[in-house]
mmCIF file of C-alpha atoms in Angstrom:
data_model
loop_
_atom_site.group_PDB
_atom_site.id
_atom_site.type_symbol
_atom_site.label_atom_id
_atom_site.label_comp_id
_atom_site.label_asym_id
_atom_site.label_seq_id
_atom_site.Cartn_x
_atom_site.Cartn_y
_atom_site.Cartn_z
ATOM 1 C CA MET L 491 161.907 76.468 -19.323
ATOM 2 C CA THR L 492 164.825 77.159 -17.052
ATOM 3 C CA ALA L 493 164.583 78.265 -13.477
ATOM 4 C CA ALA L 494 165.816 81.739 -14.392
ATOM 5 C CA THR L 495 163.137 82.190 -17.061
ATOM 6 C CA SER L 496 160.485 80.975 -14.667
ATOM 7 C CA ARG L 497 161.720 83.407 -12.032
ATOM 8 C CA TYR L 498 161.698 86.280 -14.554
ATOM 9 C CA GLN L 499 158.093 85.426 -15.451
ATOM 10 C CA ARG L 500 157.088 85.637 -11.796
ATOM 11 C CA VAL L 501 158.949 88.923 -11.414
ATOM 12 C CA LEU L 502 157.190 90.263 -14.511
ATOM 13 C CA ARG L 503 153.771 89.327 -13.112
ATOM 14 C CA VAL L 504 154.595 91.151 -9.877
ATOM 15 C CA ARG L 505 155.889 94.209 -11.744
ATOM 16 C CA ALA L 506 152.761 94.281 -13.923
ATOM 17 C CA VAL L 507 150.552 94.219 -10.827
ATOM 18 C CA GLU L 508 152.629 96.976 -9.210
ATOM 19 C CA HIS L 509 152.248 99.087 -12.350
ATOM 20 C CA ARG L 510 148.462 98.580 -12.422
ATOM 21 C CA ILE L 511 148.228 99.548 -8.738
ATOM 22 C CA ALA L 512 150.300 102.660 -9.408
ATOM 23 C CA GLN L 513 148.040 103.554 -12.348
ATOM 24 C CA GLN L 514 144.962 103.137 -10.156
ATOM 25 C CA ARG L 515 146.416 105.326 -7.425
ATOM 26 C CA LEU L 516 147.273 107.991 -9.982
ATOM 27 C CA ALA L 517 143.727 107.868 -11.356
ATOM 28 C CA ASP L 518 142.339 108.234 -7.820
ATOM 29 C CA ALA L 519 144.607 111.217 -7.197
ATOM 30 C CA GLU L 520 143.497 112.824 -10.454
ATOM 31 C CA ARG L 521 139.825 112.301 -9.548
ATOM 32 C CA ARG L 522 140.399 113.849 -6.129
ATOM 33 C CA LEU L 523 142.105 116.872 -7.674
ATOM 34 C CA GLN L 524 139.347 117.266 -10.270
ATOM 35 C CA ALA L 525 136.699 117.099 -7.542
ATOM 36 C CA LEU L 526 138.410 119.885 -5.626
ATOM 37 C CA LYS L 527 138.690 121.974 -8.783
ATOM 38 C CA HIS L 528 134.994 121.392 -9.487
ATOM 39 C CA ILE L 529 134.136 122.569 -5.974
ATOM 40 C CA ALA L 530 136.277 125.674 -6.456
ATOM 41 C CA ASP L 531 134.568 126.415 -9.771
ATOM 42 C CA ARG L 532 131.169 125.994 -8.159
ATOM 43 C CA ILE L 533 132.127 128.378 -5.347
ATOM 44 C CA ASP L 534 133.303 130.910 -7.934
ATOM 45 C CA ALA L 535 130.007 130.586 -9.798
ATOM 46 C CA LEU L 536 128.016 131.080 -6.580
ATOM 47 C CA ARG L 537 130.183 134.077 -5.731
ATOM 48 C CA ALA L 538 129.436 135.618 -9.119
ATOM 49 C CA GLN L 539 125.704 135.119 -8.526
ATOM 50 C CA ALA L 540 125.835 136.693 -5.068
ATOM 51 C CA SER L 541 125.515 140.265 -6.228
ATOM 52 C CA ALA L 542 122.702 142.753 -5.788
ATOM 53 C CA GLY L 543 122.559 143.470 -9.478
ATOM 54 C CA THR L 544 120.919 146.641 -10.627
ATOM 55 C CA GLY L 545 117.864 148.243 -9.211
ATOM 56 C CA VAL L 546 116.562 148.999 -5.755
ATOM 57 C CA ALA L 547 117.661 146.793 -2.866
ATOM 58 C CA ASP L 548 117.158 147.326 0.838
ATOM 59 C CA GLY L 549 119.883 147.162 3.474
ATOM 60 C CA GLN L 550 118.986 143.672 4.695
ATOM 61 C CA VAL L 551 119.375 142.211 1.208
ATOM 62 C CA LEU L 552 122.704 143.982 0.710
ATOM 63 C CA LYS L 553 123.931 142.801 4.095
ATOM 64 C CA SER L 554 122.984 139.176 3.450
ATOM 65 C CA LEU L 555 124.539 139.249 -0.046
ATOM 66 C CA GLY L 556 127.735 140.763 1.367
ATOM 67 C CA GLU L 557 127.874 138.142 4.086
ATOM 68 C CA MET L 558 127.295 135.359 1.551
ATOM 69 C CA ALA L 559 130.059 136.747 -0.674
ATOM 70 C CA MET L 560 132.436 136.908 2.282
ATOM 71 C CA ARG L 561 131.674 133.316 3.274
ATOM 72 C CA LEU L 562 132.186 132.123 -0.292
ATOM 73 C CA GLU L 563 135.520 133.955 -0.463
ATOM 74 C CA ASN L 564 136.563 132.277 2.780
ATOM 75 C CA ALA L 565 135.490 128.890 1.444
ATOM 76 C CA ARG L 566 137.472 129.478 -1.754
ATOM 77 C CA ALA L 567 140.548 130.496 0.249
ATOM 78 C CA ASP L 568 140.154 127.433 2.475
ATOM 79 C CA LEU L 569 140.339 125.212 -0.621
ATOM 80 C CA ALA L 570 143.848 126.403 -1.479
ATOM 81 C CA THR L 571 145.626 124.072 0.946
ATOM 82 C CA PRO L 572 143.702 120.879 0.069
ATOM 83 C CA THR L 573 144.082 121.628 -3.642
ATOM 84 C CA ALA L 574 147.835 122.139 -3.320
ATOM 85 C CA SER L 575 148.086 118.959 -1.262
ATOM 86 C CA ALA L 576 146.077 117.003 -3.839
ATOM 87 C CA LEU L 577 148.300 118.349 -6.620
ATOM 88 C CA ASP L 578 151.431 117.304 -4.729
ATOM 89 C CA TYR L 579 149.936 113.844 -4.140
ATOM 90 C CA GLN L 580 149.042 113.536 -7.820
ATOM 91 C CA ASN L 581 152.592 114.463 -8.836
ATOM 92 C CA ALA L 582 153.998 111.902 -6.384
ATOM 93 C CA MET L 583 151.681 109.194 -7.716
ATOM 94 C CA ASP L 584 152.649 110.091 -11.273
ATOM 95 C CA SER L 585 156.333 109.684 -10.494
ATOM 96 C CA LYS L 586 155.638 106.367 -8.714
ATOM 97 C CA ARG L 587 153.648 105.193 -11.727
ATOM 98 C CA GLY L 588 156.563 106.107 -13.973
ATOM 99 C CA ALA L 589 158.977 104.188 -11.789
ATOM 100 C CA ALA L 590 156.657 101.159 -11.742
ATOM 101 C CA TRP L 591 156.381 101.323 -15.531
ATOM 102 C CA ALA L 592 160.178 101.403 -15.856
ATOM 103 C CA ARG L 593 160.538 98.384 -13.544
ATOM 104 C CA GLU L 594 157.922 96.497 -15.567
ATOM 105 C CA LYS L 595 159.698 97.274 -18.846
ATOM 106 C CA SER L 596 162.986 96.164 -17.315
ATOM 107 C CA ALA L 597 161.405 92.885 -16.241
ATOM 108 C CA ILE L 598 160.058 92.389 -19.765
ATOM 109 C CA ARG L 599 163.519 92.893 -21.235
ATOM 110 C CA LEU L 600 165.055 90.455 -18.733
ATOM 111 C CA LEU L 601 162.455 87.829 -19.578
ATOM 112 C CA GLN L 602 162.980 88.306 -23.310
ATOM 113 C CA ARG L 603 166.718 88.048 -22.917
ATOM 114 C CA SER L 604 166.329 84.887 -20.822
ATOM 115 C CA VAL L 605 164.019 83.297 -23.410
ATOM 116 C CA GLU L 606 166.454 84.192 -26.198
ATOM 117 C CA ASP L 607 169.370 82.750 -24.223
ATOM 118 C CA GLU L 608 167.332 79.619 -23.602
ATOM 119 C CA LEU L 609 166.610 79.224 -27.319
ATOM 120 C CA ILE L 610 170.271 79.714 -28.194
ATOM 121 C CA ALA L 611 171.231 77.088 -25.601
ATOM 122 C CA ARG L 612 168.714 74.623 -27.118
ATOM 123 C CA GLU L 613 170.089 75.178 -30.583
ATOM 124 C CA ARG L 614 173.617 74.520 -29.361
ATOM 125 C CA ARG L 615 172.566 71.189 -27.934
#
């Protein structure tokens, strides 16, 4: 094995590790985004349940239900910024993962080309 082939193997190992790290970061970003979406869905479900329904209800019950609905609406609105931020982070991690994948594939091609060149050189000798 020539020095160039050996170097390409080391580069490929590094690129493979970089790609796995990028995949892990993307998975973490996706989990974070899904958690925020789950929280938003739960808030929406609680908001739907916070109604007086039909029948007789006194003023205190109506007041507390209205206050609960208002707080849930505020909580839902407060989730908009973290959700948008998590989506932006996920998109950034996805593009970094794509770039890491491309670098890994490039390293694979370089290694293959080096091995082929090495075999051709052996045959010539």
